[in-house]
mmCIF file of C-alpha atoms in Angstrom:
data_model
loop_
_atom_site.group_PDB
_atom_site.id
_atom_site.type_symbol
_atom_site.label_atom_id
_atom_site.label_comp_id
_atom_site.label_asym_id
_atom_site.label_seq_id
_atom_site.Cartn_x
_atom_site.Cartn_y
_atom_site.Cartn_z
ATOM 1 C CA MET V 1 0.000 0.000 0.000
ATOM 2 C CA ASN V 2 2.812 2.399 0.879
ATOM 3 C CA SER V 3 4.603 1.694 -2.404
ATOM 4 C CA ILE V 4 1.420 2.450 -4.375
ATOM 5 C CA LYS V 5 0.974 5.656 -2.429
ATOM 6 C CA LYS V 6 4.569 6.715 -3.097
ATOM 7 C CA LYS V 7 4.180 5.924 -6.796
ATOM 8 C CA ASN V 8 1.092 8.118 -6.983
ATOM 9 C CA ASN V 9 2.973 10.907 -5.200
ATOM 10 C CA VAL V 10 5.770 10.708 -7.768
ATOM 11 C CA ASN V 11 3.259 10.877 -10.623
ATOM 12 C CA TRP V 12 1.803 14.069 -9.152
ATOM 13 C CA ILE V 13 5.330 15.461 -8.909
ATOM 14 C CA TYR V 14 5.872 14.730 -12.606
ATOM 15 C CA LEU V 15 2.615 16.531 -13.409
ATOM 16 C CA VAL V 16 3.498 19.620 -11.362
ATOM 17 C CA ILE V 17 6.957 19.889 -12.945
ATOM 18 C CA PHE V 18 5.518 19.422 -16.440
ATOM 19 C CA LEU V 19 2.858 22.107 -15.994
ATOM 20 C CA ASP V 20 5.349 24.453 -14.323
ATOM 21 C CA PHE V 21 7.856 24.405 -17.172
ATOM 22 C CA PHE V 22 5.134 24.185 -19.806
ATOM 23 C CA ALA V 23 3.582 27.396 -18.451
ATOM 24 C CA VAL V 24 6.943 29.173 -18.395
ATOM 25 C CA SER V 25 7.769 28.072 -21.946
ATOM 26 C CA LEU V 26 4.362 29.333 -23.075
ATOM 27 C CA VAL V 27 5.174 32.856 -21.917
ATOM 28 C CA LEU V 28 8.911 33.413 -22.325
ATOM 29 C CA PRO V 29 9.227 33.161 -26.141
ATOM 30 C CA SER V 30 6.449 35.735 -26.622
ATOM 31 C CA MET V 31 7.394 38.031 -23.742
ATOM 32 C CA SER V 32 10.041 40.062 -25.580
ATOM 33 C CA MET V 33 7.723 40.704 -28.522
ATOM 34 C CA TYR V 34 4.927 41.810 -26.181
ATOM 35 C CA LEU V 35 7.241 44.189 -24.325
ATOM 36 C CA LYS V 36 8.555 45.579 -27.616
ATOM 37 C CA ASN V 37 4.976 46.330 -28.700
ATOM 38 C CA LEU V 38 4.485 48.200 -25.411
ATOM 39 C CA GLY V 39 7.423 50.451 -26.321
ATOM 40 C CA ALA V 40 10.244 48.790 -24.408
ATOM 41 C CA SER V 41 13.793 49.053 -25.734
ATOM 42 C CA TYR V 42 16.070 46.036 -26.012
ATOM 43 C CA SER V 43 17.831 47.277 -22.877
ATOM 44 C CA MET V 44 14.544 47.415 -20.960
ATOM 45 C CA ILE V 45 13.609 43.917 -22.110
ATOM 46 C CA GLY V 46 17.025 42.677 -21.027
ATOM 47 C CA ALA V 47 16.723 44.478 -17.684
ATOM 48 C CA MET V 48 13.488 42.602 -16.955
ATOM 49 C CA SER V 49 15.128 39.230 -17.583
ATOM 50 C CA SER V 50 18.184 40.214 -15.547
ATOM 51 C CA THR V 51 15.988 41.432 -12.686
ATOM 52 C CA TYR V 52 14.151 38.106 -12.667
ATOM 53 C CA ALA V 53 17.459 36.202 -12.511
ATOM 54 C CA PHE V 54 18.800 38.524 -9.790
ATOM 55 C CA THR V 55 15.790 38.155 -7.490
ATOM 56 C CA GLN V 56 15.783 34.406 -8.070
ATOM 57 C CA LEU V 57 19.467 34.204 -7.141
ATOM 58 C CA ILE V 58 19.231 36.177 -3.897
ATOM 59 C CA SER V 59 15.927 34.637 -2.784
ATOM 60 C CA GLY V 60 17.096 31.027 -3.134
ATOM 61 C CA PRO V 61 18.641 30.691 0.359
ATOM 62 C CA ILE V 62 15.646 32.464 1.935
ATOM 63 C CA ILE V 63 13.084 30.198 0.249
ATOM 64 C CA GLY V 64 15.172 27.172 1.201
ATOM 65 C CA SER V 65 15.306 28.276 4.833
ATOM 66 C CA LEU V 66 11.562 28.975 4.890
ATOM 67 C CA SER V 67 10.852 25.526 3.464
ATOM 68 C CA ASP V 68 12.864 24.018 6.317
ATOM 69 C CA ARG V 69 10.789 25.923 8.873
ATOM 70 C CA MET V 70 7.319 26.020 7.264
ATOM 71 C CA GLY V 71 7.482 22.849 5.179
ATOM 72 C CA ARG V 72 8.198 22.158 1.504
ATOM 73 C CA LYS V 73 4.535 21.665 0.658
ATOM 74 C CA ASN V 74 3.434 24.957 2.231
ATOM 75 C CA ILE V 75 6.122 27.028 0.498
ATOM 76 C CA LEU V 76 5.471 25.292 -2.843
ATOM 77 C CA LEU V 77 1.755 25.980 -2.417
ATOM 78 C CA ILE V 78 2.317 29.688 -1.737
ATOM 79 C CA SER V 79 4.850 29.967 -4.574
ATOM 80 C CA CYS V 80 2.553 28.429 -7.207
ATOM 81 C CA LEU V 81 -0.322 30.676 -6.144
ATOM 82 C CA ILE V 82 1.727 33.898 -6.237
ATOM 83 C CA ILE V 83 3.421 33.034 -9.545
ATOM 84 C CA GLY V 84 0.042 32.253 -11.127
ATOM 85 C CA CYS V 85 -1.360 35.617 -10.022
ATOM 86 C CA CYS V 86 1.722 37.447 -11.301
ATOM 87 C CA TYR V 87 1.663 35.811 -14.744
ATOM 88 C CA SER V 88 -2.042 36.597 -15.112
ATOM 89 C CA ALA V 89 -1.387 40.223 -14.162
ATOM 90 C CA VAL V 90 1.463 40.507 -16.700
ATOM 91 C CA GLY V 91 -0.981 39.667 -19.489
ATOM 92 C CA LEU V 92 -3.578 42.185 -18.301
ATOM 93 C CA LEU V 93 -1.344 45.201 -17.619
ATOM 94 C CA SER V 94 0.529 47.514 -19.985
ATOM 95 C CA SER V 95 2.744 49.422 -17.547
ATOM 96 C CA LEU V 96 6.374 48.435 -18.102
ATOM 97 C CA PHE V 97 7.296 49.417 -14.545
ATOM 98 C CA ILE V 98 4.584 47.229 -13.002
ATOM 99 C CA ILE V 99 5.529 44.343 -15.307
ATOM 100 C CA LEU V 100 9.127 44.762 -14.109
ATOM 101 C CA LEU V 101 7.946 44.484 -10.493
ATOM 102 C CA LEU V 102 5.868 41.421 -11.358
ATOM 103 C CA ARG V 103 8.846 39.762 -13.056
ATOM 104 C CA ALA V 104 10.937 40.466 -9.956
ATOM 105 C CA THR V 105 8.229 38.909 -7.772
ATOM 106 C CA ILE V 106 8.091 35.812 -9.974
ATOM 107 C CA GLY V 107 11.862 35.515 -9.605
ATOM 108 C CA VAL V 108 11.568 35.575 -5.811
ATOM 109 C CA PHE V 109 9.149 32.627 -5.729
ATOM 110 C CA LYS V 110 10.181 30.640 -8.833
ATOM 111 C CA HIS V 111 12.037 27.850 -7.061
ATOM 112 C CA THR V 112 9.698 25.015 -7.992
ATOM 113 C CA GLN V 113 12.451 22.717 -9.207
ATOM 114 C CA VAL V 114 14.528 23.179 -6.048
ATOM 115 C CA LEU V 115 11.521 22.548 -3.786
ATOM 116 C CA ILE V 116 10.503 19.482 -5.792
ATOM 117 C CA ARG V 117 14.033 18.095 -5.524
ATOM 118 C CA ALA V 118 13.906 18.612 -1.751
ATOM 119 C CA ILE V 119 10.532 16.844 -1.567
ATOM 120 C CA ILE V 120 11.931 13.893 -3.528
ATOM 121 C CA VAL V 121 14.955 13.685 -1.227
ATOM 122 C CA ASP V 122 12.618 13.752 1.794
ATOM 123 C CA GLN V 123 10.163 11.138 0.530
ATOM 124 C CA VAL V 124 11.924 8.795 -1.902
ATOM 125 C CA ALA V 125 14.481 6.119 -1.082
ATOM 126 C CA GLU V 126 18.013 7.171 -1.986
ATOM 127 C CA ASN V 127 18.516 4.348 -4.482
ATOM 128 C CA GLN V 128 15.389 5.462 -6.397
ATOM 129 C CA GLN V 129 16.263 9.160 -6.576
ATOM 130 C CA PRO V 130 18.582 9.070 -9.645
ATOM 131 C CA LEU V 131 15.838 7.363 -11.684
ATOM 132 C CA ILE V 132 13.256 9.982 -10.690
ATOM 133 C CA PHE V 133 15.628 12.896 -11.313
ATOM 134 C CA GLY V 134 16.428 11.477 -14.742
ATOM 135 C CA ARG V 135 12.733 11.237 -15.584
ATOM 136 C CA LEU V 136 12.205 14.790 -14.362
ATOM 137 C CA LYS V 137 14.799 16.000 -16.880
ATOM 138 C CA SER V 138 12.901 14.212 -19.639
ATOM 139 C CA VAL V 139 9.614 15.757 -18.478
ATOM 140 C CA ILE V 140 11.196 19.229 -18.495
ATOM 141 C CA GLY V 141 12.568 18.666 -21.999
ATOM 142 C CA ILE V 142 9.156 17.613 -23.318
ATOM 143 C CA SER V 143 7.415 20.580 -21.681
ATOM 144 C CA PHE V 144 9.926 23.010 -23.198
ATOM 145 C CA SER V 145 9.299 21.432 -26.597
ATOM 146 C CA LEU V 146 5.498 21.751 -26.438
ATOM 147 C CA GLY V 147 5.165 25.130 -24.713
ATOM 148 C CA PRO V 148 6.667 27.381 -27.420
ATOM 149 C CA ILE V 149 4.515 25.753 -30.121
ATOM 150 C CA ILE V 150 1.220 26.325 -28.312
ATOM 151 C CA GLY V 151 2.351 29.735 -27.092
ATOM 152 C CA GLY V 152 3.239 30.732 -30.654
ATOM 153 C CA HIS V 153 -0.202 29.698 -31.939
ATOM 154 C CA LEU V 154 -1.989 31.606 -29.155
ATOM 155 C CA THR V 155 0.137 34.719 -29.694
ATOM 156 C CA GLU V 156 -1.099 35.063 -33.279
ATOM 157 C CA ILE V 157 -4.659 35.606 -32.038
ATOM 158 C CA ASP V 158 -5.645 39.251 -31.572
ATOM 159 C CA GLY V 159 -4.475 40.125 -28.057
ATOM 160 C CA GLY V 160 -2.820 36.732 -28.005
ATOM 161 C CA PHE V 161 -0.230 37.394 -25.313
ATOM 162 C CA THR V 162 -3.020 38.091 -22.836
ATOM 163 C CA TYR V 163 -4.384 34.597 -23.504
ATOM 164 C CA VAL V 164 -0.880 33.136 -23.176
ATOM 165 C CA ALA V 165 -0.239 34.829 -19.821
ATOM 166 C CA LEU V 166 -3.692 33.953 -18.475
ATOM 167 C CA THR V 167 -3.215 30.330 -19.547
ATOM 168 C CA ALA V 168 0.097 30.257 -17.676
ATOM 169 C CA GLY V 169 -1.618 31.744 -14.629
ATOM 170 C CA ILE V 170 -4.362 29.112 -14.776
ATOM 171 C CA LEU V 171 -1.782 26.316 -15.041
ATOM 172 C CA PHE V 172 0.015 27.571 -11.946
ATOM 173 C CA GLY V 173 -3.368 27.811 -10.223
ATOM 174 C CA PHE V 174 -4.043 24.197 -11.163
ATOM 175 C CA ASN V 175 -0.634 23.268 -9.744
ATOM 176 C CA THR V 176 -1.629 24.992 -6.506
ATOM 177 C CA VAL V 177 -4.686 22.736 -6.262
ATOM 178 C CA VAL V 178 -2.652 19.607 -7.077
ATOM 179 C CA VAL V 179 -0.058 20.431 -4.412
ATOM 180 C CA TYR V 180 -2.779 21.135 -1.828
ATOM 181 C CA LEU V 181 -4.783 17.971 -2.512
ATOM 182 C CA PHE V 182 -2.227 15.341 -3.466
ATOM 183 C CA PHE V 183 1.175 16.211 -2.023
ATOM 184 C CA ASN V 184 1.981 14.521 1.265
ATOM 185 C CA GLU V 185 3.652 16.324 4.111
ATOM 186 C CA THR V 186 7.368 15.668 4.391
ATOM 187 C CA LEU V 187 9.374 15.357 7.566
ATOM 188 C CA SER V 188 10.262 19.034 7.227
ATOM 189 C CA ASP V 189 6.550 19.930 7.208
ATOM 190 C CA ILE V 190 6.095 18.583 10.742
ATOM 191 C CA LYS V 191 7.079 21.373 13.108
ATOM 192 C CA LYS V 192 9.067 20.451 16.158
ATOM 193 C CA PRO V 193 7.627 21.794 19.418
ATOM 194 C CA ASN V 194 9.424 24.414 21.480
ATOM 195 C CA VAL V 195 11.993 25.161 18.788
ATOM 196 C CA PRO V 196 12.822 28.883 18.630
ATOM 197 C CA ASP V 197 12.775 30.656 15.285
ATOM 198 C CA GLU V 198 16.384 30.567 14.178
ATOM 199 C CA LYS V 199 15.752 31.701 10.610
ATOM 200 C CA PRO V 200 17.684 35.010 10.730
ATOM 201 C CA GLN V 201 20.677 33.380 12.407
ATOM 202 C CA ARG V 202 20.513 30.415 10.016
ATOM 203 C CA LEU V 203 20.544 32.745 7.038
ATOM 204 C CA ILE V 204 23.551 34.617 8.410
ATOM 205 C CA ASP V 205 25.332 31.355 9.214
ATOM 206 C CA GLY V 206 24.499 30.077 5.734
ATOM 207 C CA MET V 207 25.999 33.162 4.098
ATOM 208 C CA ILE V 208 29.156 32.895 6.232
ATOM 209 C CA THR V 209 29.459 29.205 5.385
ATOM 210 C CA ALA V 210 28.999 29.949 1.678
ATOM 211 C CA ILE V 211 31.792 32.547 1.796
ATOM 212 C CA ASP V 212 34.059 30.122 3.657
ATOM 213 C CA ASP V 213 33.296 27.420 1.083
ATOM 214 C CA LEU V 214 34.136 29.869 -1.693
ATOM 215 C CA LYS V 215 37.488 30.625 -0.063
ATOM 216 C CA SER V 216 38.215 26.934 0.378
ATOM 217 C CA ILE V 217 37.765 26.096 -3.319
ATOM 218 C CA ASN V 218 41.119 25.369 -4.943
ATOM 219 C CA TRP V 219 41.108 27.711 -7.931
ATOM 220 C CA LEU V 220 44.185 26.058 -9.418
ATOM 221 C CA ILE V 221 42.060 22.928 -9.769
ATOM 222 C CA PHE V 222 38.663 24.407 -10.635
ATOM 223 C CA GLY V 223 39.524 27.740 -12.271
ATOM 224 C CA ASP V 224 39.533 26.545 -15.876
ATOM 225 C CA VAL V 225 36.360 24.456 -15.622
ATOM 226 C CA PHE V 226 34.465 27.309 -13.949
ATOM 227 C CA ILE V 227 35.582 29.675 -16.723
ATOM 228 C CA LEU V 228 34.306 27.188 -19.301
ATOM 229 C CA LYS V 229 31.007 26.867 -17.419
ATOM 230 C CA PHE V 230 30.580 30.632 -17.311
ATOM 231 C CA MET V 231 31.453 31.149 -20.985
ATOM 232 C CA SER V 232 29.149 28.345 -22.092
ATOM 233 C CA SER V 233 26.230 29.677 -20.035
ATOM 234 C CA LEU V 234 26.800 33.267 -21.122
ATOM 235 C CA ALA V 235 26.953 32.282 -24.802
ATOM 236 C CA SER V 236 23.765 30.208 -24.579
ATOM 237 C CA VAL V 237 21.768 32.890 -22.751
ATOM 238 C CA ALA V 238 22.947 35.532 -25.236
ATOM 239 C CA TYR V 239 21.819 33.329 -28.132
ATOM 240 C CA TYR V 240 18.276 32.998 -26.783
ATOM 241 C CA SER V 241 17.875 36.566 -25.476
ATOM 242 C CA ASN V 242 15.278 38.377 -27.635
ATOM 243 C CA TYR V 243 15.159 35.261 -29.836
ATOM 244 C CA ASN V 244 11.681 35.872 -31.277
ATOM 245 C CA LEU V 245 12.417 39.524 -32.016
ATOM 246 C CA ARG V 246 15.616 38.499 -33.793
ATOM 247 C CA LEU V 247 13.835 35.990 -36.012
ATOM 248 C CA GLN V 248 11.033 38.402 -36.796
ATOM 249 C CA ALA V 249 13.443 41.201 -37.737
ATOM 250 C CA ARG V 250 15.718 39.017 -39.873
ATOM 251 C CA PHE V 251 13.385 36.524 -41.524
ATOM 252 C CA ASP V 252 9.941 38.107 -41.062
ATOM 253 C CA VAL V 253 8.527 34.996 -39.382
ATOM 254 C CA SER V 254 5.410 34.782 -37.235
ATOM 255 C CA PRO V 255 5.404 33.916 -33.506
ATOM 256 C CA LYS V 256 4.029 30.503 -34.454
ATOM 257 C CA VAL V 257 7.051 29.726 -36.640
ATOM 258 C CA SER V 258 9.403 31.031 -33.940
ATOM 259 C CA GLY V 259 7.736 28.674 -31.468
ATOM 260 C CA TYR V 260 8.327 25.714 -33.765
ATOM 261 C CA THR V 261 12.019 26.603 -34.136
ATOM 262 C CA ILE V 262 12.456 26.713 -30.340
ATOM 263 C CA ALA V 263 10.609 23.398 -29.984
ATOM 264 C CA PHE V 264 12.764 21.825 -32.690
ATOM 265 C CA GLN V 265 15.968 22.907 -30.972
ATOM 266 C CA SER V 266 14.682 21.705 -27.593
ATOM 267 C CA MET V 267 13.915 18.274 -29.022
ATOM 268 C CA ILE V 268 17.415 18.071 -30.513
ATOM 269 C CA GLY V 269 18.804 18.821 -27.052
ATOM 270 C CA VAL V 270 16.620 16.148 -25.430
ATOM 271 C CA LEU V 271 17.571 13.581 -28.087
ATOM 272 C CA THR V 272 21.268 14.383 -27.647
ATOM 273 C CA GLY V 273 20.869 13.883 -23.904
ATOM 274 C CA PHE V 274 19.437 10.408 -24.498
ATOM 275 C CA LEU V 275 22.276 9.516 -26.886
ATOM 276 C CA ILE V 276 25.121 11.088 -24.910
ATOM 277 C CA SER V 277 26.527 7.762 -23.690
ATOM 278 C CA LYS V 278 26.580 6.392 -27.247
ATOM 279 C CA ILE V 279 28.299 9.562 -28.483
ATOM 280 C CA ASN V 280 30.942 9.240 -25.773
ATOM 281 C CA ASP V 281 31.497 5.547 -26.521
ATOM 282 C CA LYS V 282 31.804 6.234 -30.252
ATOM 283 C CA PHE V 283 34.073 9.290 -30.275
ATOM 284 C CA TYR V 284 35.566 9.840 -26.818
ATOM 285 C CA THR V 285 36.553 6.465 -25.377
ATOM 286 C CA ASN V 286 40.081 7.645 -24.529
ATOM 287 C CA ASP V 287 39.128 11.203 -23.559
ATOM 288 C CA VAL V 288 39.641 10.564 -19.846
ATOM 289 C CA ASN V 289 40.111 14.201 -18.817
ATOM 290 C CA TYR V 290 37.340 15.528 -21.165
ATOM 291 C CA LYS V 291 39.715 17.915 -22.954
ATOM 292 C CA LYS V 292 38.800 16.674 -26.430
ATOM 293 C CA ARG V 293 35.049 16.894 -25.741
ATOM 294 C CA ASN V 294 35.320 20.418 -24.392
ATOM 295 C CA THR V 295 37.465 21.572 -27.307
ATOM 296 C CA HIS V 296 35.214 20.000 -29.938
ATOM 297 C CA SER V 297 32.089 21.427 -28.294
ATOM 298 C CA PHE V 298 33.402 24.985 -28.113
ATOM 299 C CA MET V 299 34.736 24.722 -31.654
ATOM 300 C CA LEU V 300 31.343 23.578 -32.933
ATOM 301 C CA MET V 301 29.553 26.242 -30.882
ATOM 302 C CA THR V 302 31.797 28.975 -32.316
ATOM 303 C CA LEU V 303 31.049 27.784 -35.840
ATOM 304 C CA THR V 304 27.297 27.490 -35.256
ATOM 305 C CA TYR V 305 27.029 30.915 -33.596
ATOM 306 C CA SER V 306 28.930 32.431 -36.523
ATOM 307 C CA LEU V 307 26.679 30.632 -38.994
ATOM 308 C CA SER V 308 23.592 31.838 -37.103
ATOM 309 C CA TYR V 309 24.825 35.422 -37.293
ATOM 310 C CA LEU V 310 25.603 35.189 -41.025
ATOM 311 C CA SER V 311 22.756 32.873 -42.117
ATOM 312 C CA PRO V 312 20.915 34.228 -45.185
ATOM 313 C CA ASN V 313 17.678 32.334 -44.523
ATOM 314 C CA LEU V 314 15.719 30.553 -41.814
ATOM 315 C CA MET V 315 16.750 27.057 -42.936
ATOM 316 C CA ILE V 316 20.462 27.769 -42.450
ATOM 317 C CA PHE V 317 19.638 29.381 -39.110
ATOM 318 C CA LEU V 318 17.771 26.231 -38.012
ATOM 319 C CA ILE V 319 20.590 23.922 -39.091
ATOM 320 C CA SER V 320 23.102 25.981 -37.127
ATOM 321 C CA GLY V 321 20.772 25.936 -34.109
ATOM 322 C CA MET V 322 20.521 22.155 -34.327
ATOM 323 C CA PHE V 323 24.302 21.697 -34.153
ATOM 324 C CA PHE V 324 24.506 24.286 -31.374
ATOM 325 C CA GLN V 325 22.123 22.188 -29.258
ATOM 326 C CA ILE V 326 24.194 19.057 -29.858
ATOM 327 C CA ALA V 327 27.430 20.800 -28.882
ATOM 328 C CA HIS V 328 25.884 22.540 -25.881
ATOM 329 C CA MET V 329 24.412 19.326 -24.459
ATOM 330 C CA ILE V 330 27.714 17.437 -24.850
ATOM 331 C CA LEU V 331 29.522 20.328 -23.164
ATOM 332 C CA ARG V 332 27.049 20.519 -20.261
ATOM 333 C CA VAL V 333 27.467 16.839 -19.469
ATOM 334 C CA SER V 334 31.236 17.004 -19.945
ATOM 335 C CA LEU V 335 31.768 19.992 -17.632
ATOM 336 C CA THR V 336 29.487 18.496 -14.976
ATOM 337 C CA ASN V 337 31.555 15.309 -15.044
ATOM 338 C CA VAL V 338 34.789 17.302 -14.806
ATOM 339 C CA VAL V 339 33.522 19.086 -11.686
ATOM 340 C CA ILE V 340 32.584 15.746 -10.106
ATOM 341 C CA GLN V 341 35.878 14.173 -11.155
ATOM 342 C CA ARG V 342 37.958 16.906 -9.538
ATOM 343 C CA SER V 343 35.891 17.393 -6.379
ATOM 344 C CA PRO V 344 37.066 15.835 -3.115
ATOM 345 C CA VAL V 345 34.207 14.146 -1.298
ATOM 346 C CA SER V 346 34.296 16.665 1.553
ATOM 347 C CA LYS V 347 33.866 19.615 -0.845
ATOM 348 C CA GLN V 348 31.345 18.298 -3.362
ATOM 349 C CA GLY V 349 28.480 20.310 -1.864
ATOM 350 C CA SER V 350 30.278 23.664 -1.885
ATOM 351 C CA VAL V 351 31.741 23.064 -5.348
ATOM 352 C CA ALA V 352 28.343 22.071 -6.760
ATOM 353 C CA GLY V 353 26.748 25.126 -5.149
ATOM 354 C CA PHE V 354 29.298 27.493 -6.633
ATOM 355 C CA ASP V 355 28.968 25.714 -9.968
ATOM 356 C CA GLN V 356 25.242 26.523 -9.960
ATOM 357 C CA SER V 357 25.949 30.103 -8.877
ATOM 358 C CA ILE V 358 28.134 30.625 -11.953
ATOM 359 C CA ILE V 359 25.206 29.696 -14.192
ATOM 360 C CA SER V 360 22.904 32.014 -12.226
ATOM 361 C CA ILE V 361 25.332 34.924 -12.537
ATOM 362 C CA ALA V 362 25.542 34.390 -16.304
ATOM 363 C CA ARG V 363 21.736 34.392 -16.517
ATOM 364 C CA MET V 364 21.671 37.585 -14.461
ATOM 365 C CA ILE V 365 24.149 39.749 -16.385
ATOM 366 C CA THR V 366 23.709 38.492 -19.955
ATOM 367 C CA PRO V 367 20.176 39.671 -20.896
ATOM 368 C CA LEU V 368 20.889 43.291 -19.968
ATOM 369 C CA THR V 369 24.259 43.166 -21.739
ATOM 370 C CA VAL V 370 22.626 41.771 -24.884
ATOM 371 C CA GLY V 371 19.904 44.425 -24.683
ATOM 372 C CA ILE V 372 22.456 47.239 -24.560
ATOM 373 C CA ILE V 373 24.405 45.728 -27.478
ATOM 374 C CA GLU V 374 21.267 45.308 -29.600
ATOM 375 C CA ASP V 375 20.100 48.853 -28.869
ATOM 376 C CA MET V 376 23.453 50.071 -30.159
ATOM 377 C CA PHE V 377 24.113 47.727 -33.093
ATOM 378 C CA GLY V 378 20.828 46.091 -34.111
ATOM 379 C CA SER V 379 18.702 43.061 -33.324
ATOM 380 C CA SER V 380 21.171 40.349 -34.400
ATOM 381 C CA SER V 381 24.248 41.810 -32.740
ATOM 382 C CA GLY V 382 23.614 39.939 -29.490
ATOM 383 C CA ILE V 383 24.885 36.759 -31.167
ATOM 384 C CA LEU V 384 28.282 38.465 -31.422
ATOM 385 C CA LEU V 385 28.532 38.100 -27.648
ATOM 386 C CA SER V 386 27.906 34.357 -28.058
ATOM 387 C CA ILE V 387 30.657 34.150 -30.673
ATOM 388 C CA PHE V 388 33.113 36.117 -28.536
ATOM 389 C CA THR V 389 32.554 34.085 -25.364
ATOM 390 C CA SER V 390 32.658 30.746 -27.196
ATOM 391 C CA ILE V 391 36.015 31.740 -28.731
ATOM 392 C CA ILE V 392 37.327 32.442 -25.220
ATOM 393 C CA GLY V 393 35.985 29.052 -24.137
ATOM 394 C CA LEU V 394 37.733 27.415 -27.095
ATOM 395 C CA PHE V 395 41.106 28.890 -26.145
ATOM 396 C CA VAL V 396 40.656 27.894 -22.489
ATOM 397 C CA SER V 397 39.672 24.344 -23.465
ATOM 398 C CA LEU V 398 42.776 24.066 -25.669
ATOM 399 C CA THR V 399 44.893 24.727 -22.578
ATOM 400 C CA PHE V 400 42.729 22.436 -20.427
ATOM 401 C CA THR V 401 45.088 20.798 -17.969
ATOM 402 C CA THR V 402 45.453 17.032 -17.809
ATOM 403 C CA SER V 403 47.081 16.921 -14.395
ATOM 404 C CA HIS V 404 44.063 17.312 -12.104
ATOM 405 C CA ILE V 405 42.871 14.267 -10.239
ATOM 406 C CA LYS V 406 40.162 13.831 -7.675
ATOM 407 C CA ALA V 407 41.411 14.566 -4.186
ATOM 408 C CA SER V 408 41.051 11.976 -1.487
#
């Protein structure tokens, strides 16, 4: 009976994650075009994305601490409800300043994936967790493939973005109901009696610990891989910043067509993820330190970014995007394995945390940077940042050291 109950709980988790990322992928591809129609500059559009990433970055430890005190289910419930209200409001309002505030609010509470991971760790046996996390990645990939297509179709209706945003709000509202009715309380949801509220001190201690962990990281060992992580993330975010506006300006395509191109690239990424072990076995059997994989990936990314920037038609642009997804997925897996390979057991948590922070920082600074560049040099110039950073990554990967081994 307990196993059936746990299985049902996992199925509800899959549903919540699917609807969460499906709702986000409905809105994001059309957001830049909607803001542009409201009179926003590329810099303003970039500032909204950067603000979202900034508030998400700084609120992460706070939401995590609150979930420890108030329970994962309760915080997830509140988050889904607030995010749903904010997305609905974005579609109904035309004030850029208020939309900026709403985006910042969404960033504060958009930690669904982190909370779900914590719930899985609390409720699922350790030997079953890798299987569930792997399936979650597949669910996310499918949702990101379907969302842009449906969002693109809805956007072409008169006042379409309003329908898109309201649909996203309804989906988050539905998630709120699912969490309330079908999610079980975890051990962290059961409050211990007579325990004083230590949240402020815990936050301070957490920040001090994070700084100490940062100081303790051996930069001679991890410096090059963190640079590669940062350059890869920055290049990818720059490529997708204002993506729909770029396609519309260059190839005069509709939002529907833009949605299909995003879905196509997402599916290529998912397929590459499934085939990654076969790719490694075929081409990289002797690439023990991952240098060859990193070099090939950055080389291919540099070529595909350049081809995207110079492509004379949509077909060439799509082909370049397909090879970019292949290279980016191989690189993501490769760099993750390098971090694990070099991390001593006692430092894996701090190294993994800083590794994630690098990606968050790239997501925070890149949209605004791309917006400023595109205001100055035109709608396609943001890809130049992708080319530049991938070239840096290529040079770093060529000097990738072979001497690092995992510490005891």
